[in-house]
C-alpha positions as semicolon CSV with decimal commas, in nm:
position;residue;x (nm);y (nm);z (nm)
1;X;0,032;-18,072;-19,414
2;X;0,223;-18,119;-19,742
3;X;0,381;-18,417;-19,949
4;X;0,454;-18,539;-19,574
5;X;0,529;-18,896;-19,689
6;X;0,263;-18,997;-19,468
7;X;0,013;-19,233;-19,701
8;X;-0,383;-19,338;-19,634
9;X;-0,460;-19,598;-19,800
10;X;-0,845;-19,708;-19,764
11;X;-1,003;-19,936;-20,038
12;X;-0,872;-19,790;-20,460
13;X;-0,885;-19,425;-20,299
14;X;-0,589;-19,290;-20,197
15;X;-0,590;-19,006;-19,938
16;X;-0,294;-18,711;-20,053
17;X;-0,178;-18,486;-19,721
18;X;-0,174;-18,188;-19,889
19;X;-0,160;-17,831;-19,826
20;X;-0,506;-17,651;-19,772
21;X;-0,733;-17,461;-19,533
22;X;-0,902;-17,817;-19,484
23;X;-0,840;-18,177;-19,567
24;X;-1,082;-18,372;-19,856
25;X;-1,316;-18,633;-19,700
26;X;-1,264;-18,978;-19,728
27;X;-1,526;-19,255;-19,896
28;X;-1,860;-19,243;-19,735
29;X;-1,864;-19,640;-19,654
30;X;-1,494;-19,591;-19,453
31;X;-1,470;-19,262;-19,240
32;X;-1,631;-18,931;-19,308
33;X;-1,382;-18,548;-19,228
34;X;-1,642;-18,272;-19,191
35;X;-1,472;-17,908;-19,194
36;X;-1,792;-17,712;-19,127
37;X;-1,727;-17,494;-18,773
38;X;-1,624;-17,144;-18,746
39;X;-1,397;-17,062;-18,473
40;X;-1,217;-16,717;-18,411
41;X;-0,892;-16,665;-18,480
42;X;-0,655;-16,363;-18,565
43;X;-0,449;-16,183;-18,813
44;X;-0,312;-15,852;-18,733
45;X;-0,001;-15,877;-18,507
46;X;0,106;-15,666;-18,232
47;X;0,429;-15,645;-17,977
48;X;0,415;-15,778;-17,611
49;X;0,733;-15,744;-17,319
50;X;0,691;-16,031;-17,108
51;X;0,677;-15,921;-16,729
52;X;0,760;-16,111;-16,458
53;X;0,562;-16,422;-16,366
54;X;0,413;-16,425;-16,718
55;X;0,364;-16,743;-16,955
56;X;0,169;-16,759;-17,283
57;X;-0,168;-16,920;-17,226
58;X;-0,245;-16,640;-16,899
59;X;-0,097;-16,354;-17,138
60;X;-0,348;-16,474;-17,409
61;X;-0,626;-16,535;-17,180
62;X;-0,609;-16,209;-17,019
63;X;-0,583;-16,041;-17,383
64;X;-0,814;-16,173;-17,587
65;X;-1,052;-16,420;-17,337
66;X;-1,286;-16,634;-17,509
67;X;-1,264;-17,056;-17,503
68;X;-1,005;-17,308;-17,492
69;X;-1,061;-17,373;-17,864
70;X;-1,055;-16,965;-17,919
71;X;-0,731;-17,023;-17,703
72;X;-0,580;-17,285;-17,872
73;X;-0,609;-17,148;-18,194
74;X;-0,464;-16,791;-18,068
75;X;-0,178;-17,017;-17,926
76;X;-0,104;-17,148;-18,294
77;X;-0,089;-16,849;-18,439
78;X;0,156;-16,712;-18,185
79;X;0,369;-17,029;-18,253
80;X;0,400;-16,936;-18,625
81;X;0,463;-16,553;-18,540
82;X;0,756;-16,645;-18,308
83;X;1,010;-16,925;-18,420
84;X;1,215;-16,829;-18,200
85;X;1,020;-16,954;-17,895
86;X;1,098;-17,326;-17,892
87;X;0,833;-17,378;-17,611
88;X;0,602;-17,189;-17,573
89;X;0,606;-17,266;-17,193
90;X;0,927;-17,133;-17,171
91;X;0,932;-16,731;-17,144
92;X;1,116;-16,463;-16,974
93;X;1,107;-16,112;-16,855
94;X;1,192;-15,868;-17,129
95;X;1,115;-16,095;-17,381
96;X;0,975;-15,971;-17,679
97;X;0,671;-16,175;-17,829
98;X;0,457;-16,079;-18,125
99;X;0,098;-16,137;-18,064
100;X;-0,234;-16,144;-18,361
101;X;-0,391;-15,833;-18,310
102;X;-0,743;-15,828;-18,478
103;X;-1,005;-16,111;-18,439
104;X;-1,159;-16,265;-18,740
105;X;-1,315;-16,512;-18,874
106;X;-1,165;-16,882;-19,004
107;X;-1,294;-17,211;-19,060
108;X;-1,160;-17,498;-18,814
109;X;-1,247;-17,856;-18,838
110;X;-1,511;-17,971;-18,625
111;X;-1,342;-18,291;-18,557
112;X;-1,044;-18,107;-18,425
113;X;-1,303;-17,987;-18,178
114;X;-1,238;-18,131;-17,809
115;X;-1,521;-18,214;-17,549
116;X;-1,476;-18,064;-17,254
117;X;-1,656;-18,340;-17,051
118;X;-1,772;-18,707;-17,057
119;X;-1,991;-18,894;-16,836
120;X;-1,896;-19,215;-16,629
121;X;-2,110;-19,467;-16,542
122;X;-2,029;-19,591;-16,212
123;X;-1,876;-19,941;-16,144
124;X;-1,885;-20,122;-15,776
125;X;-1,555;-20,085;-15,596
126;X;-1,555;-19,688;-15,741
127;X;-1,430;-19,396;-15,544
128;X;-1,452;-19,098;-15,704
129;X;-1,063;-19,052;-15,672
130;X;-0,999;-19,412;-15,860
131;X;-1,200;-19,257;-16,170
132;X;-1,043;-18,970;-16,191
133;X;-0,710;-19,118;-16,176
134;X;-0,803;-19,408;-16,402
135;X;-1,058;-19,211;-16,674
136;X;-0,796;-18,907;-16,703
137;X;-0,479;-19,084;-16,591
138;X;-0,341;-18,892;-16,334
139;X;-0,208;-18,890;-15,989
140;X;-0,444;-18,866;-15,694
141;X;-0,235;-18,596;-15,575
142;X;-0,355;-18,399;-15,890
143;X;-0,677;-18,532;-15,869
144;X;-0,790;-18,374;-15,574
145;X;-0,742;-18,085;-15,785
146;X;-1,019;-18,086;-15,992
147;X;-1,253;-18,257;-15,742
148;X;-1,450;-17,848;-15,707
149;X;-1,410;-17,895;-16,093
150;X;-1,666;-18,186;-16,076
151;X;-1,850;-18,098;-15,801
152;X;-1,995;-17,796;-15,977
153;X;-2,074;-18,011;-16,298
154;X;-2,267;-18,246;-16,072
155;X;-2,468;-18,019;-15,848
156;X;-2,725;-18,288;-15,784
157;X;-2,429;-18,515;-15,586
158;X;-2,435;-18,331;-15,248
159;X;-2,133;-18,568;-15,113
160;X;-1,898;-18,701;-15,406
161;X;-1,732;-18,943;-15,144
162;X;-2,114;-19,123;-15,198
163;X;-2,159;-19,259;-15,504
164;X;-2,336;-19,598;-15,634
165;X;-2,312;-19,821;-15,887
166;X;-2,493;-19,751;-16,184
167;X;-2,507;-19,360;-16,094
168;X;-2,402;-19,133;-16,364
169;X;-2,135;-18,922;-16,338
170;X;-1,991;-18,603;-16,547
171;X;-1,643;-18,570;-16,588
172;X;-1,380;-18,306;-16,718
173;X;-1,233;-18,468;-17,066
174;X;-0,874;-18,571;-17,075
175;X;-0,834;-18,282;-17,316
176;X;-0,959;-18,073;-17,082
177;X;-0,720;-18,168;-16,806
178;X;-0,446;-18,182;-17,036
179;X;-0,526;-17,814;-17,142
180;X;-0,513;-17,730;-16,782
181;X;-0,162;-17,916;-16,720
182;X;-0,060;-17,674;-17,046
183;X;-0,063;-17,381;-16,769
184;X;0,170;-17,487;-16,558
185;X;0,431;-17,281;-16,531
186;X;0,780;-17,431;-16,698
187;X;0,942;-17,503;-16,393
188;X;0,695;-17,784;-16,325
189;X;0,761;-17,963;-16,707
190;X;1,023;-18,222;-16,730
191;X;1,325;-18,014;-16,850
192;X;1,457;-17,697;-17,029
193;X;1,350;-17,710;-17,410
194;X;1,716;-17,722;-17,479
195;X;1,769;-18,038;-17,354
196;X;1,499;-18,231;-17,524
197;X;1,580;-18,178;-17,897
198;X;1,474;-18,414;-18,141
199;X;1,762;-18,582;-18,084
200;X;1,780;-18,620;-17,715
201;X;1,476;-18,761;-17,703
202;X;1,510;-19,024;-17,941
203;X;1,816;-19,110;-17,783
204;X;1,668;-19,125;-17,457
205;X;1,368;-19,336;-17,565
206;X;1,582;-19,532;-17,782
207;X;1,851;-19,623;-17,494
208;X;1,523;-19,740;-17,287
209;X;1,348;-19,905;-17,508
210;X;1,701;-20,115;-17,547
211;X;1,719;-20,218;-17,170
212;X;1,334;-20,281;-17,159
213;X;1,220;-20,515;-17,440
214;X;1,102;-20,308;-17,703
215;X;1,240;-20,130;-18,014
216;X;1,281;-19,758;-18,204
217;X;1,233;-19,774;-18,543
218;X;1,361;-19,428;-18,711
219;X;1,431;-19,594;-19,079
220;X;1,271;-19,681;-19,306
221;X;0,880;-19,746;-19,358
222;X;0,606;-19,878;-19,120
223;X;0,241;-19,979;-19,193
224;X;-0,072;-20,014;-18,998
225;X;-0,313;-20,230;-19,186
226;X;-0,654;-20,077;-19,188
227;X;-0,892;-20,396;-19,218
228;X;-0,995;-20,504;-19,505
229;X;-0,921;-20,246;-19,769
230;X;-0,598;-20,039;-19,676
231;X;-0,327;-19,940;-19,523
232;X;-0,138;-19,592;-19,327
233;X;0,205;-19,595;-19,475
234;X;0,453;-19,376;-19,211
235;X;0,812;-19,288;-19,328
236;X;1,023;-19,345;-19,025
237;X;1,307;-19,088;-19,084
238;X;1,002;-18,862;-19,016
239;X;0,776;-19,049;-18,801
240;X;1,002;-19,319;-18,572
241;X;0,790;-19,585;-18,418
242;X;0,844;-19,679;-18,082
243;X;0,744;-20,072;-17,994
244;X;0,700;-20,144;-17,620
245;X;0,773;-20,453;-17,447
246;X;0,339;-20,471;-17,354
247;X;0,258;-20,465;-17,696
248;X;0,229;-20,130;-17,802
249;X;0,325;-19,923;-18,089
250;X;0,351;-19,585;-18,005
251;X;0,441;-19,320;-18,361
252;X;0,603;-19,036;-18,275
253;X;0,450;-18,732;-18,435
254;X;0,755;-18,485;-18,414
255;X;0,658;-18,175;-18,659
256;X;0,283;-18,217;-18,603
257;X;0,259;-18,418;-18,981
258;X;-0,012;-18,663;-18,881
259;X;-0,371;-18,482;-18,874
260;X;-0,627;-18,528;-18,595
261;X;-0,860;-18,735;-18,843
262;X;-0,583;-18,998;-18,949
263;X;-0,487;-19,025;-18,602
264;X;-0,863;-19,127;-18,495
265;X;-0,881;-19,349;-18,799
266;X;-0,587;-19,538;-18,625
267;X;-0,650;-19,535;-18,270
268;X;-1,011;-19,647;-18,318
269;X;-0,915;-19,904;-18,591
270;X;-0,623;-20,061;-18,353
271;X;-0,652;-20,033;-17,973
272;X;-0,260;-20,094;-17,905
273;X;-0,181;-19,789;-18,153
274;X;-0,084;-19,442;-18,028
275;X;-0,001;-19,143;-18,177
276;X;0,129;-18,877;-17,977
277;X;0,274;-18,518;-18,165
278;X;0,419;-18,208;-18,078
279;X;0,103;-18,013;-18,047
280;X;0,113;-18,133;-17,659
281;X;0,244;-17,800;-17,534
282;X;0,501;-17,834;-17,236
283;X;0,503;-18,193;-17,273
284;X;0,826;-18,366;-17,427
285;X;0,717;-18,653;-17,662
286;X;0,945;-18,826;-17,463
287;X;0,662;-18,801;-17,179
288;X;0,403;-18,841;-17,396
289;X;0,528;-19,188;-17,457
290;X;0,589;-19,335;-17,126
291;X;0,277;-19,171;-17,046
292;X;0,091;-19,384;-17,306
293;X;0,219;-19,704;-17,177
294;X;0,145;-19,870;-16,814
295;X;0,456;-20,073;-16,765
296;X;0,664;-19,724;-16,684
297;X;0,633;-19,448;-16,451
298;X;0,794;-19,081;-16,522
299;X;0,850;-18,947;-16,161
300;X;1,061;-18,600;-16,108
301;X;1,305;-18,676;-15,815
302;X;1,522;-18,315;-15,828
303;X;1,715;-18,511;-15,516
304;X;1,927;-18,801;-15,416
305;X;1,844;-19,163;-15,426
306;X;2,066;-19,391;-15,200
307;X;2,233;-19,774;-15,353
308;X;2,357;-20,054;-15,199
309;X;2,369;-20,224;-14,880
310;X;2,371;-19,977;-14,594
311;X;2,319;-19,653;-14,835
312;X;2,691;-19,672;-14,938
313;X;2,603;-19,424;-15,228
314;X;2,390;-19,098;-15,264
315;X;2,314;-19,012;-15,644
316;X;2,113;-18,680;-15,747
317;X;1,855;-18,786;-15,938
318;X;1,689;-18,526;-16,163
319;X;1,401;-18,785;-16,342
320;X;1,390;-19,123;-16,268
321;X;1,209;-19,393;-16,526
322;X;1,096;-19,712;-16,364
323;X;0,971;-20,033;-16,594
324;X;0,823;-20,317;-16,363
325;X;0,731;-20,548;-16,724
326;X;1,074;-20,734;-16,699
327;X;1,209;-21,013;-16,423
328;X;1,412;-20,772;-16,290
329;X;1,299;-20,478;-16,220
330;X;1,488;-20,110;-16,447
331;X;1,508;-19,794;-16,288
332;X;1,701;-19,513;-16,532
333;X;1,789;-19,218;-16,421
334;X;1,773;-18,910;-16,641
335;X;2,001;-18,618;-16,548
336;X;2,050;-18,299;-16,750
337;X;2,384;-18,091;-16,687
338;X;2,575;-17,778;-16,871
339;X;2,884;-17,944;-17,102
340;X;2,939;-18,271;-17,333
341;X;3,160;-18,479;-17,066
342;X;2,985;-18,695;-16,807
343;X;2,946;-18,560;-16,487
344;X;2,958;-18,906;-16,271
345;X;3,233;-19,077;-16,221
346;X;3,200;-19,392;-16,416
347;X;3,287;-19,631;-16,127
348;X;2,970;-19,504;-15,939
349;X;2,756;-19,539;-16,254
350;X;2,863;-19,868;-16,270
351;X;2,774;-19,954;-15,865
352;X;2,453;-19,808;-15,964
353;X;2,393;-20,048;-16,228
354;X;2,471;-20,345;-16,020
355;X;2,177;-20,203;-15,789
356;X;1,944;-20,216;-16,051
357;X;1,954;-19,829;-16,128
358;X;2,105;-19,701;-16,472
359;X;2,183;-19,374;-16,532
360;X;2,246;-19,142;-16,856
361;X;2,313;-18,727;-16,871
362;X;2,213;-18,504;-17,119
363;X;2,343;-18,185;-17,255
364;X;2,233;-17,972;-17,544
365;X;2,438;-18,162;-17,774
366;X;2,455;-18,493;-17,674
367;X;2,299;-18,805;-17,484
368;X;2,584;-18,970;-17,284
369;X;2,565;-19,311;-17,216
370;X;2,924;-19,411;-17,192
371;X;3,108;-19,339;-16,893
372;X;3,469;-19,298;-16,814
373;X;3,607;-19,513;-16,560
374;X;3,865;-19,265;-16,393
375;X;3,944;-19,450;-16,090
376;X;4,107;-19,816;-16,096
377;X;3,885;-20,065;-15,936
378;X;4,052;-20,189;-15,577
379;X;3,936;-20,484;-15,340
380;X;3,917;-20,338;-14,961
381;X;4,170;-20,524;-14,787
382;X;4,079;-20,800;-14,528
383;X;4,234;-20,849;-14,157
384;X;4,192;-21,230;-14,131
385;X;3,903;-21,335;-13,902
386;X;3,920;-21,704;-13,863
387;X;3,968;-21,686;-13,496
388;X;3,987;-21,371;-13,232
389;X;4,337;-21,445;-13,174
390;X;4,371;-21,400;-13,579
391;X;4,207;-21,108;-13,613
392;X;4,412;-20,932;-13,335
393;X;4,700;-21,075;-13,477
394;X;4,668;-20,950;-13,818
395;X;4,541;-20,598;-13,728
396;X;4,896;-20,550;-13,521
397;X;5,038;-20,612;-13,840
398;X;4,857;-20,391;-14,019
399;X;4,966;-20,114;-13,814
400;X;5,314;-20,218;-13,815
401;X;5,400;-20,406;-13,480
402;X;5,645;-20,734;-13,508
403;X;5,441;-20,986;-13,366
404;X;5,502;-21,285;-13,175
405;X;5,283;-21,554;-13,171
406;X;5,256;-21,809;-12,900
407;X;5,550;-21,664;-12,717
408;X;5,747;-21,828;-12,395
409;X;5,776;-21,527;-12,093
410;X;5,949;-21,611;-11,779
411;X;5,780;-21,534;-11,457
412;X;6,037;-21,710;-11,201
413;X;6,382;-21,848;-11,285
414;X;6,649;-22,057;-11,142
415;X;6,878;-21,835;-11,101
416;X;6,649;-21,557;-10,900
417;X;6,423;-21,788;-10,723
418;X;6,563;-22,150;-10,731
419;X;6,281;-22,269;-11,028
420;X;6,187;-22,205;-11,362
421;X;5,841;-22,119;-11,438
422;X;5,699;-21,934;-11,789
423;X;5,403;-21,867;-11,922
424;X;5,239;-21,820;-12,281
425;X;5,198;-21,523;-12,471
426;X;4,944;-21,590;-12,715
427;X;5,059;-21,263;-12,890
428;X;5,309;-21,016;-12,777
429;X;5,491;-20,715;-12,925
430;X;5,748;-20,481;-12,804
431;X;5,744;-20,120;-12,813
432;X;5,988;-19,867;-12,656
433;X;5,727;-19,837;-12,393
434;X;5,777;-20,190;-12,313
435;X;5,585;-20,546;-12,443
436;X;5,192;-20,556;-12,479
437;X;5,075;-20,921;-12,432
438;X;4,752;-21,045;-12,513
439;X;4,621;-21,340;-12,434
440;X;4,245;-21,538;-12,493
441;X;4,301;-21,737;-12,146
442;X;4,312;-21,566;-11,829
443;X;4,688;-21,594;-11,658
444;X;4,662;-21,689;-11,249
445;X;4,605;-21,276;-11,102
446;X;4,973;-21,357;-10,922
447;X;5,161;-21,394;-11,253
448;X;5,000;-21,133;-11,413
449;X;5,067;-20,897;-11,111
450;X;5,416;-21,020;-11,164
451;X;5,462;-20,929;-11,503
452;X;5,292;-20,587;-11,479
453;X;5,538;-20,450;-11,215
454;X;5,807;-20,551;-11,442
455;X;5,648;-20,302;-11,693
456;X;5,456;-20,527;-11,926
457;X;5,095;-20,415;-12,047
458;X;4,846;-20,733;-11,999
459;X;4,509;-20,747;-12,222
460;X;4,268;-21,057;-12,192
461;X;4,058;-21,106;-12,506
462;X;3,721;-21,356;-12,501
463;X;3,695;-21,543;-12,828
464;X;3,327;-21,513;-12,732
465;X;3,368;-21,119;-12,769
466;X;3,228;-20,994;-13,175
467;X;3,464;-20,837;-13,378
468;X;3,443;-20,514;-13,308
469;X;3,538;-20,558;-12,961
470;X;3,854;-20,748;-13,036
471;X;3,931;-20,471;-13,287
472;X;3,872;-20,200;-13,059
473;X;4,047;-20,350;-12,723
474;X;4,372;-20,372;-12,942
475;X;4,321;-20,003;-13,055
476;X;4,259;-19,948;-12,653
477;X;4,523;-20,140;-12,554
478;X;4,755;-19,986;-12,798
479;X;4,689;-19,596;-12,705
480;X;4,583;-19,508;-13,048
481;X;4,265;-19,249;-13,074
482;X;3,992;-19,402;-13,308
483;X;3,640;-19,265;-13,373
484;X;3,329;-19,417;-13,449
485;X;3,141;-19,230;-13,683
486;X;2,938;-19,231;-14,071
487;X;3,217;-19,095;-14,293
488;X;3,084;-18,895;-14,617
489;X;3,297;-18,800;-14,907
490;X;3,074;-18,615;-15,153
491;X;3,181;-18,552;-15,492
492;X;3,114;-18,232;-15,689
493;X;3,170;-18,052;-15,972
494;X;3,219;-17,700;-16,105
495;X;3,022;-17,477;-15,901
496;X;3,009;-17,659;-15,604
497;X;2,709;-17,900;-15,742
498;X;2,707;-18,237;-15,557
499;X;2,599;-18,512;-15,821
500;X;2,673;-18,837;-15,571
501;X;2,804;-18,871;-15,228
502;X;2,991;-19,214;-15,047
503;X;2,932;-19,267;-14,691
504;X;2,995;-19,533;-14,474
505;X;3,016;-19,656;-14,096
506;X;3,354;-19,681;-13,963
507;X;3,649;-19,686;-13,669
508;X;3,871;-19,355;-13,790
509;X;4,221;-19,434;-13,668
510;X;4,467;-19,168;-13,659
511;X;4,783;-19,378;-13,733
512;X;5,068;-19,142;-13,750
513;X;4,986;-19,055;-14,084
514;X;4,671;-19,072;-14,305
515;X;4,428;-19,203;-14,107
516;X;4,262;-19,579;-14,130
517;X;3,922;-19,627;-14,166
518;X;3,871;-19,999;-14,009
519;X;3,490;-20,107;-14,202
520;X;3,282;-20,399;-14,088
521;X;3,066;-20,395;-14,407
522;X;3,149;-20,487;-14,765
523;X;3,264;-20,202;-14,969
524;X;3,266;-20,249;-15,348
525;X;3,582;-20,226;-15,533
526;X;3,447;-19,968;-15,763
527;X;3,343;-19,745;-15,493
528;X;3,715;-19,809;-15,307
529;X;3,840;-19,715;-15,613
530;X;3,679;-19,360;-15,621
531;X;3,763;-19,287;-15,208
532;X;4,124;-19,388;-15,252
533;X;4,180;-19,245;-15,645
534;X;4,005;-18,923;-15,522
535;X;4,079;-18,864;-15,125
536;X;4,322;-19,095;-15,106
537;X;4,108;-19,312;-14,829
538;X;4,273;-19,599;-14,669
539;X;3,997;-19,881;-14,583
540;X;4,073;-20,189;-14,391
541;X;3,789;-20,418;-14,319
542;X;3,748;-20,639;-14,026
């Protein structure tokens, strides 16, 4: 592995990484690193055109058969005879790939050597589902996938949803199961290789780790004591150490540095240690890490999640990372796009943070967590609602009628019928159509008779009636054409790709102009800013 920085210290030895077919053994009385199995592996290389609906592991399966391990080690090889293939997941159709040709012999550490099963000892309360999920952690949905898997290395349980406590059950390893998650074809993994560079992911990790109560560590040196002698001395810059907020401490094994022996030394020594490395084909370390820990859950959306109060805001989603250790639960959104400028306006990124949902977007090149705020922030204008008689009053305003409040209108007078006799208009307006009165008591049927054959337009409003009603009756009253309907603005970018969408409930008035949209909910100044900066929206709530 060679003059890695990576130290073992156990007792006065000290344990050099060094170059070599094998690694030296360690003192008897601490840990003992045997080297003694032969495993096939290859030397002679040949050239391979990927066809369609090819990937690695089924190419070298069908070529050369044999094990996993035989597999594996074929895999390795192919790694080292094309550097150009970042993951090895990740292949396409006229692809050239340079394969070993010849078998031969070589001499593989026995340690490095994976079981392909374990048994179980069943526990009251088991369902064969709840081990599987638990002993290989993975999702039910994936464990019904290997349920024929166990059935045929327990041939003696005729019905696996019958089992007892106490009854001993064979199981496929985790290694085994992770070997088998290998195969999936690269549209299942996380992300394009290109996206998840060293880099990325430590700026992903880091940026969580932030907002979740735990730490990165990428300078530097870090040391695991090994009780009582020693000590593993890891160079940071090399190795970063991740600290969750459970307790954890999670080294990240980048270039593959750490071998399987140190890394059993560790784990088995310390039961909140991890080491997780490269070797984990089609899974980002990035993964591998919130995989290791049980206060978050990796889940791949590829669709929109809705924020707020009455779903004001659709956001696409590509991964979403949710930590439940905190007071408040963290959702984070990952999303990976084509360019280095955010995507997302930074208004809506910043709605979606007061909903408890963070999100960052990653390119090639860069990790964006700052957002540009494009749009100014606006406050949705309010039609006053103290009273019905208020409200009514304040939306005539608002769509430019002079009103009079609490006006005197003659019904008989002196001069025509020998008395005087008015009545009040608790809010009237003239038009060249005539006056509109409106009134929240009920005149006597003979006066308003009266005043309707002299051309005046008569509505009675209820201050028992809600809101809406007052606000449509005026629109009624006034002729003007209003719908009610959800309103959706969605906002895309080059090539037609929607990343969010704004919708809301609303009363669409057509106003001579650009219409109104008369809202009964709240609508957040941030999002207001977007609809009017953007579509130039006009929102009045009510």
């Amino acid at each position: 592995m060679g003059n890695r920085k990576i130290l073992l210290f156990i007792g006065a030895f000290i344990l050099f990484i060094v170059n070599s077919p094998s690694f030296a053994a360690v003192d008897e009385d601490t840990v003992h690193l045997s080297f003694k199995k032969t495993a096939k592996s290859v030397v002679k290389d040949s050239e391979y055109t990927v066809k369609k609906g090819d990937y690695l592991i089924a190419i070298i399966e069908k070529k050369y058969g044999g094990s996993k391990e035989e597999t594996r080690n074929i895999l390795k090889k192919v790694r080292r005879l094309n550097p150009a293939i970042k993951n090895v997941n990740l292949i396409y159709p006229g692809q050239l790939v340079i394969f070993p040709g010849e078998i031969t012999e070589e001499i593989v550490s026995e340690r490095e050597e994976e079981k392909t099963t374990s048994t179980y000892i069943v526990k009251k309360g088991d369902s064969i589902i709840k081990i599987v999920s638990s002993e290989l952690r993975i999702t039910p949905e994936e464990s019904r996938k290997i349920l024929e898997t166990i059935r045929h290395l327990n041939p003696e349980i005729s019905n696996l949803n019958r089992i007892y406590p106490g009854q001993k059950i064979i199981i496929p390893s985790r290694g085994r199961e992770e070997e088998k998650a290998k195969e999936i074809p690269p549209q299942e993994k996380m992300v394009e290789e290109r996206f998840l560079s060293r880099e990325n992911q430590l700026s992903i990790l880091g940026y969580l780790l932030s907002h979740t109560g735990g730490t990165m560590i990428t300078e530097g040196s870090f040391y695991i004591p090994l009780s009582p002698q020693g000590q593993i001395g890891v160079n940071c810059s090399q190795v970063p150490v991740a600290e969750l907020a459970d307790g954890k401490t999670v080294l990240l094994d980048f270039s593959d540095q750490i071998p399987n022996n140190v890394k059993k030394i560790v784990e088995s020594t310390w039961k909140n240690y991890s080491i997780i490395s490269g070797r984990g084909e089609g899974q980002s370390l990035l993964e591998g890490l919130l995989d290791t820990s049980d206060i978050y859950t990796l889940t791949k959306k590829g669709g929109y999640v809705t924020l707020g109060r009455n779903n004001l805001v659709s956001l696409f989603a590509g991964w979403i990372v949710r930590w439940e250790g905190g007071a408040v639960p963290y959702a984070l959104c990952i999303n990976f796009i084509d360019g280095d400028s955010p995507v997302v306006p930074g208004n809506i990124r910043k709605y979606a943070m007061k909903n408890g949902f963070d999100l960052i977007e990653v390119s090639e090149d860069v990790v964006m967590t700052d957002f540009q705020m494009p749009y100014q922030s606006m406050d949705v204008p309010s039609l006053r609602w103290d009273s019905k008689k208020e409200l009514a009053e304040s939306l005539l305003s608002k769509m430019g009628y002079s009103v009079s409040r609490d006006s005197r209108v003659g019904i008989f007078s002196i001069e025509d019928d020998g008395f005087n006799l008015s009545v009040k208009a608790d809010l009237m307006i003239e038009t060249e159509k005539g006056a509109t009165i409106f009134n929240f008591e009920r005149l006597p049927e003979q006066f308003s008779d009266i005043l309707m054959k002299r051309g005046a337009r008569m509505l009675y409003l209820s201050e028992e009636e809600g809101k809406r009603k007052t606000v449509t009756s005026v629109l009624g009253a006034l002729g003007k054409t209003f719908v009610s309907d959800t309103y959706r603005f969605p906002y895309t970018v080059a090539g037609g790709k929607k990343v969010c969408e704004i919708s809301f409930r609303a009363l669409k008035v057509e106003n001579g102009g650009a219409p109104l949209y008369l809202v009964e909910d709240e609508i957040d100044s941030d999002i207001y800013g977007v609809l009017n900066g953007k579509w130039e929206v006009e929102l009045l709530r009510y």
